[in-house]
PDB file of C-alpha atoms and ligand atoms in Angstrom:
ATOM      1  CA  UNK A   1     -70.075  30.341  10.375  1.00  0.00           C
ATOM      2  CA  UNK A   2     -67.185  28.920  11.711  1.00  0.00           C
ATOM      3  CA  UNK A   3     -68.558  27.980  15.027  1.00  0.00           C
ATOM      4  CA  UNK A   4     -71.431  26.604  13.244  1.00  0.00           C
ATOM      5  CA  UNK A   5     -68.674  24.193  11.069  1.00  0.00           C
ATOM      6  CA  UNK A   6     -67.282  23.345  14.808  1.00  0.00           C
ATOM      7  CA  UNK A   7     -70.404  21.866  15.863  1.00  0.00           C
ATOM      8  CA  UNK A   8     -71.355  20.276  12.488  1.00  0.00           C
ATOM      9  CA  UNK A   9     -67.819  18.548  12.655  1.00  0.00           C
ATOM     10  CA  UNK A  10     -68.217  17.444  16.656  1.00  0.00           C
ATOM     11  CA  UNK A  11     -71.860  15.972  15.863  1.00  0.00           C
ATOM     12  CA  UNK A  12     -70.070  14.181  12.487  1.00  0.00           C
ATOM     13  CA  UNK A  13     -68.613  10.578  12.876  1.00  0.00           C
ATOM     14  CA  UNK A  14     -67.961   9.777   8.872  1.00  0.00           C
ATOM     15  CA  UNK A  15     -66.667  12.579   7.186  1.00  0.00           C
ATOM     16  CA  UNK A  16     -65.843  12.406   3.802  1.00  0.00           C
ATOM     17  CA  UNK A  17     -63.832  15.471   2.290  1.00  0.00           C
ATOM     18  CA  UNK A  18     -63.985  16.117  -1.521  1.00  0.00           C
ATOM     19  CA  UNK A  19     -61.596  19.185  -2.762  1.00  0.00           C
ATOM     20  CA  UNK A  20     -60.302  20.596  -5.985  1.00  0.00           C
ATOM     21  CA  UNK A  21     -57.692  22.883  -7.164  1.00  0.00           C
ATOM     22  CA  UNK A  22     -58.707  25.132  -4.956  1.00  0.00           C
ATOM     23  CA  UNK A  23     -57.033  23.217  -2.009  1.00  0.00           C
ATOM     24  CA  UNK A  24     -53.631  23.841  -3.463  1.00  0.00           C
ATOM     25  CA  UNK A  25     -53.809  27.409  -4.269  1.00  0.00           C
ATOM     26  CA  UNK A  26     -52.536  28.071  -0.938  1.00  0.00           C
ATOM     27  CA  UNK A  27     -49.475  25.758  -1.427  1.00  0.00           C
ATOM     28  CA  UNK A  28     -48.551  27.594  -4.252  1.00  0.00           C
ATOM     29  CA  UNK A  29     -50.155  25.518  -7.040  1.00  0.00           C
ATOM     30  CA  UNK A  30     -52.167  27.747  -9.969  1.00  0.00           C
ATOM     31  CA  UNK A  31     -55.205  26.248 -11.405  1.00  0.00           C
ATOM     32  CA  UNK A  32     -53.874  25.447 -15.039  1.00  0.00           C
ATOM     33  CA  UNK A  33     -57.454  25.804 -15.814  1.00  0.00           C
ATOM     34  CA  UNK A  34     -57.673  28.818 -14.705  1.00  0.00           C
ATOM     35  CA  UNK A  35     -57.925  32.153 -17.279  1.00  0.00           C
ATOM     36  CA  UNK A  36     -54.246  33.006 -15.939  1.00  0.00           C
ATOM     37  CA  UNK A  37     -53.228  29.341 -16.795  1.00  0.00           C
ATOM     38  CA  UNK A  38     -55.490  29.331 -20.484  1.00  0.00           C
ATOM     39  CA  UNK A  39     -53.420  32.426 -21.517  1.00  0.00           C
ATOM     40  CA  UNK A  40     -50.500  31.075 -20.352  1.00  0.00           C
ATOM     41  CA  UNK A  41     -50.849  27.989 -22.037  1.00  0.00           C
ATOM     42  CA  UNK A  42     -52.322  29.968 -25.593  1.00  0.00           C
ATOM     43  CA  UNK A  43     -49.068  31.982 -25.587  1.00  0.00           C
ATOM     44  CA  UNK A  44     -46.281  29.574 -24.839  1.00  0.00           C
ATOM     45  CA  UNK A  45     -47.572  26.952 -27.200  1.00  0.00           C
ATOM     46  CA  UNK A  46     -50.883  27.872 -29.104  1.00  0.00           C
ATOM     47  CA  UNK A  47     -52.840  25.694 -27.673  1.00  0.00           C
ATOM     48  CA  UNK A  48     -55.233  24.859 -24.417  1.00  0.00           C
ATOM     49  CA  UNK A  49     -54.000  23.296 -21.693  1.00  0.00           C
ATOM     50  CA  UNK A  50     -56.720  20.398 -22.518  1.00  0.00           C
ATOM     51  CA  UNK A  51     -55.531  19.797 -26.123  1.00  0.00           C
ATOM     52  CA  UNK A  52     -52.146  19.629 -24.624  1.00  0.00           C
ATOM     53  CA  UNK A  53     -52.407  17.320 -21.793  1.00  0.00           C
ATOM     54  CA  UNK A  54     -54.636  15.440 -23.841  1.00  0.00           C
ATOM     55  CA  UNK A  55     -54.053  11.468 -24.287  1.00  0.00           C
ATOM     56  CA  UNK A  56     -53.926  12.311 -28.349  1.00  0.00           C
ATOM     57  CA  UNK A  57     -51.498  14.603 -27.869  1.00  0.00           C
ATOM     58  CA  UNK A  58     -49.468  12.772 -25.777  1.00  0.00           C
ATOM     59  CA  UNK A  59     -49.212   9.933 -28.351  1.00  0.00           C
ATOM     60  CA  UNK A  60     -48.920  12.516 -31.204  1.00  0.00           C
ATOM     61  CA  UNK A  61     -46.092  14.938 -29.557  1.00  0.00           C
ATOM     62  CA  UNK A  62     -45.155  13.528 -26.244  1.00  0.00           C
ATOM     63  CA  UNK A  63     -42.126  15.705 -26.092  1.00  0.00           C
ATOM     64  CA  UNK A  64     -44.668  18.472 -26.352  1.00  0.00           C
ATOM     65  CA  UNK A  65     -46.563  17.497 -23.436  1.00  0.00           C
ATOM     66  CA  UNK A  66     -43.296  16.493 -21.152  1.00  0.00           C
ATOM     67  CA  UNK A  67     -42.188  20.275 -21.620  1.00  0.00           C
ATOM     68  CA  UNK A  68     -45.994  21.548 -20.637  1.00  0.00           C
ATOM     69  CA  UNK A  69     -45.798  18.835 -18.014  1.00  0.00           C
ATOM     70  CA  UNK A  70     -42.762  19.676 -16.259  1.00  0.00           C
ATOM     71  CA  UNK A  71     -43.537  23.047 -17.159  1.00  0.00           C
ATOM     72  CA  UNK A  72     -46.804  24.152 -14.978  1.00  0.00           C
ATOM     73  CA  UNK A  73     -47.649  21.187 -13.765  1.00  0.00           C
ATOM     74  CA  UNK A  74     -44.923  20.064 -11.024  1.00  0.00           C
ATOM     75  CA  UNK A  75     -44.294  22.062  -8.023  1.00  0.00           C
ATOM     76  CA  UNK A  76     -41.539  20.207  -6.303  1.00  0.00           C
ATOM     77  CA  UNK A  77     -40.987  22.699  -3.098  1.00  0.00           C
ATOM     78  CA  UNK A  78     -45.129  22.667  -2.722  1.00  0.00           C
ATOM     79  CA  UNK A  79     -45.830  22.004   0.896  1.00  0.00           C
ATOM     80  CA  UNK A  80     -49.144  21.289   2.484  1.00  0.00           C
ATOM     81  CA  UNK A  81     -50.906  24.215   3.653  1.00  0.00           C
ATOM     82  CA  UNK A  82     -53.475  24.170   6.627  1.00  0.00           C
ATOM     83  CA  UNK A  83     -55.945  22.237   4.902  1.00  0.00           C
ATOM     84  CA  UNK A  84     -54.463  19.268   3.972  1.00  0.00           C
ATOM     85  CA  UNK A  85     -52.779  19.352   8.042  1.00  0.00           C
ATOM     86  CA  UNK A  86     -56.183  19.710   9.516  1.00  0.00           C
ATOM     87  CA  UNK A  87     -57.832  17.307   7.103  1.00  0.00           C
ATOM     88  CA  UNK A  88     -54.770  14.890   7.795  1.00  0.00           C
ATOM     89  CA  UNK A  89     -55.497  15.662  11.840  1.00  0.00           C
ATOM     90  CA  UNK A  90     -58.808  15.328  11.411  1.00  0.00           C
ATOM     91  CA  UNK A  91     -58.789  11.845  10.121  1.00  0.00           C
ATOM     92  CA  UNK A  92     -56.356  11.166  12.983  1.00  0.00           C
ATOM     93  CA  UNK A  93     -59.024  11.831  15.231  1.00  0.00           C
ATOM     94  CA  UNK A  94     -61.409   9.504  13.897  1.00  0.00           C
ATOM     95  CA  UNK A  95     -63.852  12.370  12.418  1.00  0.00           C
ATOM     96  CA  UNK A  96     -62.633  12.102   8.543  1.00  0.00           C
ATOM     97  CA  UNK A  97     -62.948   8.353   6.798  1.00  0.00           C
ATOM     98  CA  UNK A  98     -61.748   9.581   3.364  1.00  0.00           C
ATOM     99  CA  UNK A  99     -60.659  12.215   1.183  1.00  0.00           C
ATOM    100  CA  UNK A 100     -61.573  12.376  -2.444  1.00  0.00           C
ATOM    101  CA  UNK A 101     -59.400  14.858  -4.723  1.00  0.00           C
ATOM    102  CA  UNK A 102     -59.097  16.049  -7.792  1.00  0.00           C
ATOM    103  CA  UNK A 103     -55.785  17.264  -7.439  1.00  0.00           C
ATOM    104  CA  UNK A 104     -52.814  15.599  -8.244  1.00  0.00           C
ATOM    105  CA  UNK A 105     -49.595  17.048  -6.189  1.00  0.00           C
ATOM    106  CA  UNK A 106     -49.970  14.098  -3.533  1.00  0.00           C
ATOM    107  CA  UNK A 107     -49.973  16.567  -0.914  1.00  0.00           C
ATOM    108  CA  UNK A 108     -52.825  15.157   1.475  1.00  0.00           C
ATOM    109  CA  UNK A 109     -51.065  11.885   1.821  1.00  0.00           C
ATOM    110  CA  UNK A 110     -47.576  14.326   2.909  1.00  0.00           C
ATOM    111  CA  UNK A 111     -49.659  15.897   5.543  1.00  0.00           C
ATOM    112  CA  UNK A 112     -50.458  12.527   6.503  1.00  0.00           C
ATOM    113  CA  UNK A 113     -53.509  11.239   5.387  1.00  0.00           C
ATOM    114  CA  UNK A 114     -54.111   8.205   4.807  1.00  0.00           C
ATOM    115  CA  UNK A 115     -57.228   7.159   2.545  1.00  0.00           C
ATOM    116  CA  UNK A 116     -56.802   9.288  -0.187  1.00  0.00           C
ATOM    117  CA  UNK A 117     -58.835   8.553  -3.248  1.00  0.00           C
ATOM    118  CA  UNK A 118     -56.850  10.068  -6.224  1.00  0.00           C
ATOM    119  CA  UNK A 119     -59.470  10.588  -8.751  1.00  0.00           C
ATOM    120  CA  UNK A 120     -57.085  12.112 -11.411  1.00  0.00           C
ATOM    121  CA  UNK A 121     -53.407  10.103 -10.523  1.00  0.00           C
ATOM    122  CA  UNK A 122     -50.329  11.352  -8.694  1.00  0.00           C
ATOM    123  CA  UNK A 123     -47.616  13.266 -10.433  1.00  0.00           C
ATOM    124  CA  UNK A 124     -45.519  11.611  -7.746  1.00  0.00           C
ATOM    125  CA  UNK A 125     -46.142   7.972  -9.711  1.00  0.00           C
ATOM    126  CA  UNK A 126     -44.730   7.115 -13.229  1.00  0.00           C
ATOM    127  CA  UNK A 127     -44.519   3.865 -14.856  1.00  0.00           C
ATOM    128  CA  UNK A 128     -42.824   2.847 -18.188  1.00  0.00           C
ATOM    129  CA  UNK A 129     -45.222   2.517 -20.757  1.00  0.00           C
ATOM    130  CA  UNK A 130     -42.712  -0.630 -22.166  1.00  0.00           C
ATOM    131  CA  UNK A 131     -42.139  -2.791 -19.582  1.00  0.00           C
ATOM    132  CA  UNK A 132     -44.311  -1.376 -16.337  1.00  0.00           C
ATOM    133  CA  UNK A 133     -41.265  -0.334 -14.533  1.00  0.00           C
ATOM    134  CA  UNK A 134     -41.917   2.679 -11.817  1.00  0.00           C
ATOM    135  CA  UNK A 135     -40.378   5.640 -11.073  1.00  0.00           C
ATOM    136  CA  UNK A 136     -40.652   8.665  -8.587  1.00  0.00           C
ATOM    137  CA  UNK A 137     -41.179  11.972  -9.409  1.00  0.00           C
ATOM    138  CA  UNK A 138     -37.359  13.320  -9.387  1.00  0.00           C
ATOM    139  CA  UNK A 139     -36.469  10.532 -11.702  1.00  0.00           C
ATOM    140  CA  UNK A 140     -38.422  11.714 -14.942  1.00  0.00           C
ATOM    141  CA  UNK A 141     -37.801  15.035 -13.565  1.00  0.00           C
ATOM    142  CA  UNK A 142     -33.674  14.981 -13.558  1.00  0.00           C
ATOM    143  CA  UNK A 143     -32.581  15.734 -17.653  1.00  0.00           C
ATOM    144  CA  UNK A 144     -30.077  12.891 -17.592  1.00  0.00           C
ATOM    145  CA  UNK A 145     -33.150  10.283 -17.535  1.00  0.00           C
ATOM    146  CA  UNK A 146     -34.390  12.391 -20.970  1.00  0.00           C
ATOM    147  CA  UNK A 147     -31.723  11.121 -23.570  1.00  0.00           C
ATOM    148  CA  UNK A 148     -33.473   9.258 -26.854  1.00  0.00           C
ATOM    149  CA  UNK A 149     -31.600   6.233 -28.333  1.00  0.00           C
ATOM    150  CA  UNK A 150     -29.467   8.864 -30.663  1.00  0.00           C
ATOM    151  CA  UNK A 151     -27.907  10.911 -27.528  1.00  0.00           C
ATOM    152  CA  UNK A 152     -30.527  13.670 -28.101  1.00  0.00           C
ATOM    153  CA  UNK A 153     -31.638  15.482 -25.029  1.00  0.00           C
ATOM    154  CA  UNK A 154     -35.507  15.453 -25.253  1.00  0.00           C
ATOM    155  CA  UNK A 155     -38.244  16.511 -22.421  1.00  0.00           C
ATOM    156  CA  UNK A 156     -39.283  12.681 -22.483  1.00  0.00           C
ATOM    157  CA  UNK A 157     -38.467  10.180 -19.681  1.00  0.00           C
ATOM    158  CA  UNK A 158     -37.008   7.015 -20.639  1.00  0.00           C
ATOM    159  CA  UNK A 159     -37.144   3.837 -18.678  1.00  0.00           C
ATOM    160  CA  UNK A 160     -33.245   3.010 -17.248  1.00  0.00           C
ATOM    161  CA  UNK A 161     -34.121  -0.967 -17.864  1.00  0.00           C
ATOM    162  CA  UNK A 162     -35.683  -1.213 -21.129  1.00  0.00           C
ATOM    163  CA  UNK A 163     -35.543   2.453 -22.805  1.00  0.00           C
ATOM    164  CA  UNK A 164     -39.173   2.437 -23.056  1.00  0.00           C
ATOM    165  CA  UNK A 165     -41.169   6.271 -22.560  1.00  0.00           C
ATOM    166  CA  UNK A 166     -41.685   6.204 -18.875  1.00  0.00           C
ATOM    167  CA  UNK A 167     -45.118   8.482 -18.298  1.00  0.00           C
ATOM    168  CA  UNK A 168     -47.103   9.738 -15.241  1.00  0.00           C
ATOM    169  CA  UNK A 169     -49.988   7.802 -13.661  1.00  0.00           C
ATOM    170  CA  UNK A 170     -52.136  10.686 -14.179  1.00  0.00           C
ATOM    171  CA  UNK A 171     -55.474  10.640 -15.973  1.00  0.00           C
ATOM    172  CA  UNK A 172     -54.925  12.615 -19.100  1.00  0.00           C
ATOM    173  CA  UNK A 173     -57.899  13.998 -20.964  1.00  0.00           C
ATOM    174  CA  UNK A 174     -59.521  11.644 -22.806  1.00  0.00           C
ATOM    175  CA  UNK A 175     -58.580   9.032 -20.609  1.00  0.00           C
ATOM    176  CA  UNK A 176     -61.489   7.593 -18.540  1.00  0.00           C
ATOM    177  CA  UNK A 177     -60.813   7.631 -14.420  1.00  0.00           C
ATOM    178  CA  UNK A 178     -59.455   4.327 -12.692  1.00  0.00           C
ATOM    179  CA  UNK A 179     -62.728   2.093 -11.937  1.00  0.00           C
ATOM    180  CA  UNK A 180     -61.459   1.299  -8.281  1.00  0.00           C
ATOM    181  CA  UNK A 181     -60.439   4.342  -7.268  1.00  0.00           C
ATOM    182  CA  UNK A 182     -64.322   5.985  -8.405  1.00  0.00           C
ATOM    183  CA  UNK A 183     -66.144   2.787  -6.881  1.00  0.00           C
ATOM    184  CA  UNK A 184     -64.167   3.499  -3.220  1.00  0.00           C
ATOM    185  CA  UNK A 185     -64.822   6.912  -3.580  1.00  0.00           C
ATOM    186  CA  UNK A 186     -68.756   6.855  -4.719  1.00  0.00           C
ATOM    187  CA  UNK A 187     -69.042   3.987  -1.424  1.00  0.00           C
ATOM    188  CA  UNK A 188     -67.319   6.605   0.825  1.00  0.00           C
ATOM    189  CA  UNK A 189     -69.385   9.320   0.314  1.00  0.00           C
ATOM    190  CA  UNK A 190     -72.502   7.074  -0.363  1.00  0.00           C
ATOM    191  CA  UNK A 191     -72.311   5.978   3.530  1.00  0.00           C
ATOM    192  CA  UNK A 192     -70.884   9.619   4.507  1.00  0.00           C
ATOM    193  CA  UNK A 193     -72.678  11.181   7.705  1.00  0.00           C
ATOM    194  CA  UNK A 194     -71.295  14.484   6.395  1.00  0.00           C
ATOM    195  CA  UNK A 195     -69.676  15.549   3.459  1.00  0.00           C
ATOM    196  CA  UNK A 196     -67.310  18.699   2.804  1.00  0.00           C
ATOM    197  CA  UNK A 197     -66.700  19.887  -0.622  1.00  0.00           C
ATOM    198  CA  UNK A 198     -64.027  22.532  -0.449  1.00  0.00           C
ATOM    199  CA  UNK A 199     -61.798  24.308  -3.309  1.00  0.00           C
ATOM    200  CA  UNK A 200     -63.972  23.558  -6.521  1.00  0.00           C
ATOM    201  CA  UNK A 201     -66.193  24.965  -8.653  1.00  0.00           C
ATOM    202  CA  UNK A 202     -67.751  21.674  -9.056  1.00  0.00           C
ATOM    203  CA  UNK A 203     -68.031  23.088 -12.999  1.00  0.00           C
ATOM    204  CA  UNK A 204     -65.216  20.519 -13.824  1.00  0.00           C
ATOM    205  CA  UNK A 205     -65.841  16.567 -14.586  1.00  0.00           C
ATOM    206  CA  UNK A 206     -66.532  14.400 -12.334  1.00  0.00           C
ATOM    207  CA  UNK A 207     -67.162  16.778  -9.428  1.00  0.00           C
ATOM    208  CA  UNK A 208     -70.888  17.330  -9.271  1.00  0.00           C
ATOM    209  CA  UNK A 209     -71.985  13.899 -10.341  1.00  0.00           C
ATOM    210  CA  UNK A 210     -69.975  12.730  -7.179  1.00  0.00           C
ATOM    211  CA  UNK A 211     -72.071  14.530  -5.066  1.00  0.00           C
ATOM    212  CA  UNK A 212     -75.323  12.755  -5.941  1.00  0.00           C
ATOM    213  CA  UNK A 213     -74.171   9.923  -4.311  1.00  0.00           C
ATOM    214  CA  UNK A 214     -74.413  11.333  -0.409  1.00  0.00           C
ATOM    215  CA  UNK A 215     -77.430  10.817   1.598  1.00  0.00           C
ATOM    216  CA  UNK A 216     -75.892  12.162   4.662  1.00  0.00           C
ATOM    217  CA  UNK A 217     -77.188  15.094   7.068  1.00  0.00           C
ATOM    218  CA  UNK A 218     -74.804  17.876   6.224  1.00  0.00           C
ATOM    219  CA  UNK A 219     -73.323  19.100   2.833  1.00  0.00           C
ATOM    220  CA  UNK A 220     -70.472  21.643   3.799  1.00  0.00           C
ATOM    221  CA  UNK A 221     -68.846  23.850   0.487  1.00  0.00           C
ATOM    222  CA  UNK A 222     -66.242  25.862   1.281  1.00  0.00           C
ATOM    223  CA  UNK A 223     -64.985  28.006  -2.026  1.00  0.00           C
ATOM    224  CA  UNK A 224     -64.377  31.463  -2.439  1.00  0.00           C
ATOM    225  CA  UNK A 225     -66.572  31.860  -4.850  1.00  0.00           C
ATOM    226  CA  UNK A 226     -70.522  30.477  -5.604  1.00  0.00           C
ATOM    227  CA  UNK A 227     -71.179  27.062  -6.977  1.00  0.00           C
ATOM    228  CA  UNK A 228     -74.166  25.760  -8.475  1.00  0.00           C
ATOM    229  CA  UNK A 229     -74.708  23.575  -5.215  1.00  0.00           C
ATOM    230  CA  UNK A 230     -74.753  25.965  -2.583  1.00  0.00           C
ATOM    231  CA  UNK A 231     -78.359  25.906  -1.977  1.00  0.00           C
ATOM    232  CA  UNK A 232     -78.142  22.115  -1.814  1.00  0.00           C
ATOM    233  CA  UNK A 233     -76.029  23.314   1.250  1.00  0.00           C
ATOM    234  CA  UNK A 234     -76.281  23.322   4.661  1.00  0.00           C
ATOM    235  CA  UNK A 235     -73.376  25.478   5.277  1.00  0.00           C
ATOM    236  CA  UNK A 236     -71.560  27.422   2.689  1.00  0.00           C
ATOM    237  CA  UNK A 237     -68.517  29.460   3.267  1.00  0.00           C
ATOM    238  CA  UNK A 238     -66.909  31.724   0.999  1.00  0.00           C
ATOM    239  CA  UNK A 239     -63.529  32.243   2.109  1.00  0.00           C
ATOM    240  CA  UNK A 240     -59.898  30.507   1.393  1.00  0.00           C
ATOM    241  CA  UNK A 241     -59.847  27.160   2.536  1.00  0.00           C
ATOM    242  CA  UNK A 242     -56.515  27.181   4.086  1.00  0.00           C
ATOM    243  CA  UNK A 243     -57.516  30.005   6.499  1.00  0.00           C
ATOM    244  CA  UNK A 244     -60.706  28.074   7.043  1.00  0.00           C
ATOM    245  CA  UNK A 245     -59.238  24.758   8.204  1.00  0.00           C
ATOM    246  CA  UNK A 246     -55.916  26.606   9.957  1.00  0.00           C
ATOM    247  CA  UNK A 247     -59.149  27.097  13.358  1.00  0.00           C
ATOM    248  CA  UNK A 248     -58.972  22.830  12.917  1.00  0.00           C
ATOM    249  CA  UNK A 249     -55.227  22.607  13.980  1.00  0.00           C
TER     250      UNK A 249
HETATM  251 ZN1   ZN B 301     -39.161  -0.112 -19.226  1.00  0.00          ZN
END
């Protein structure tokens, strides 16, 4: 299998690379969708982790969805794991023109990659809602930066400039995806020699309709369990992705 992967990738000129959560298990970051995350989410605060990272909700209870936020969603001391490194050296070496993700820790682009589509946002961006001013990820992280006009500490970021709720550039549900972002993804795996879907499911929107747009020679899934698409495939390996890419480094 691997060897087989090898020679795929030396034949390949225009890689694209299209992962899920899956690709930052290894780093340390749980699948909130997962049935470990569900529960979690059911117990702490009654609800799904949809309903509460939800654009209604955020509107409704924001300081609800800061505490969720903060809560299971940011891994500050996540590193990249062998994947993103071999994807990033990979690129570097002229085989990979693009990697789509669904994941939104930013850690691709600290491996070093550099055209990263971003389907669902960055955790690592934030603007203010009020006046468009941005901010990094430690800055709606750090508590001081969470004090409402009466002195109340809340879970909410507000903007140092105008006071306004500062929030992340992340695609909430209910929110559609940024146009741009889909149309340079659908082109790069629309002129794609060989695409490889690793660490999803491909159960969750947008994933499988993205893959109906490659007309290349090979389709590659790596996950450790089945997808729908794996006879579509011509290689399928079912084994953590991280140990799959470390033979790439
Ligand atoms: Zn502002």
């Amino acid at each position: 299998m691997m060897s087989e992967l090898k020679s795929i990738i030396d034949k390949s000129s225009n890689i694209v690379f299209f992962g899920g959560a899956g690709v930052s298990t290894e780093s340390g970051i749980p699948d909130f969708r997962s049935e470990s995350g569900l529960y979690k989410a059911q117990q702490e605060y009654g609800k799904s982790p949809e309903q509460i990272i939800s654009h209604s909700s955020f509107m409704v209870d924001p300081d609800l969805f800061f505490r969720y936020y903060k809560g299971n969603m940011i891994y500050e001391n996540a590193k990249p794991n062998n994947a993103h490194k071999a994807l990033a050296k990979l690129e570097n070496d002229g085989k990979i023109k693009a990697v789509v993700t669904q994941n939104i820790d930013g850690l691709h682009q600290r491996a070093g990659s550099k055209t990263v589509y971003e389907l669902h946002g960055s955790v690592l961006r934030n603007f203010c809602l009020k006046c468009g001013a941005k901010y990094d990820l430690g800055y709606i992280m750090d508590p001081e930066n969470c004090i409402d006009k009466n002195n109340v500490r809340t879970a909410i970021p507000r903007c140092e400039k105008c006071g306004g709720m500062v929030r992340p550039d992340v695609v909430l549900y209910e929110e559609t995806l940024d146009d741009k972002t889909v149309t340079d993804a659908v082109q790069a795996i629309s002129e794609a020699d060989t695409l490889i879907v690793g660490g999803t499911s491909l159960v969750v929107y947008p994933a499988a309709g993205f893959l109906n747009y490659f007309r290349g020679e090979n389709l590659i899934l790596i996950n450790k369990s089945e997808t729908g698409f794996d006879s579509r495939a011509n290689l399928v390996i079912h084994e953590p992705i991280g140990e799959v890419f470390s033979e790439f480094l």
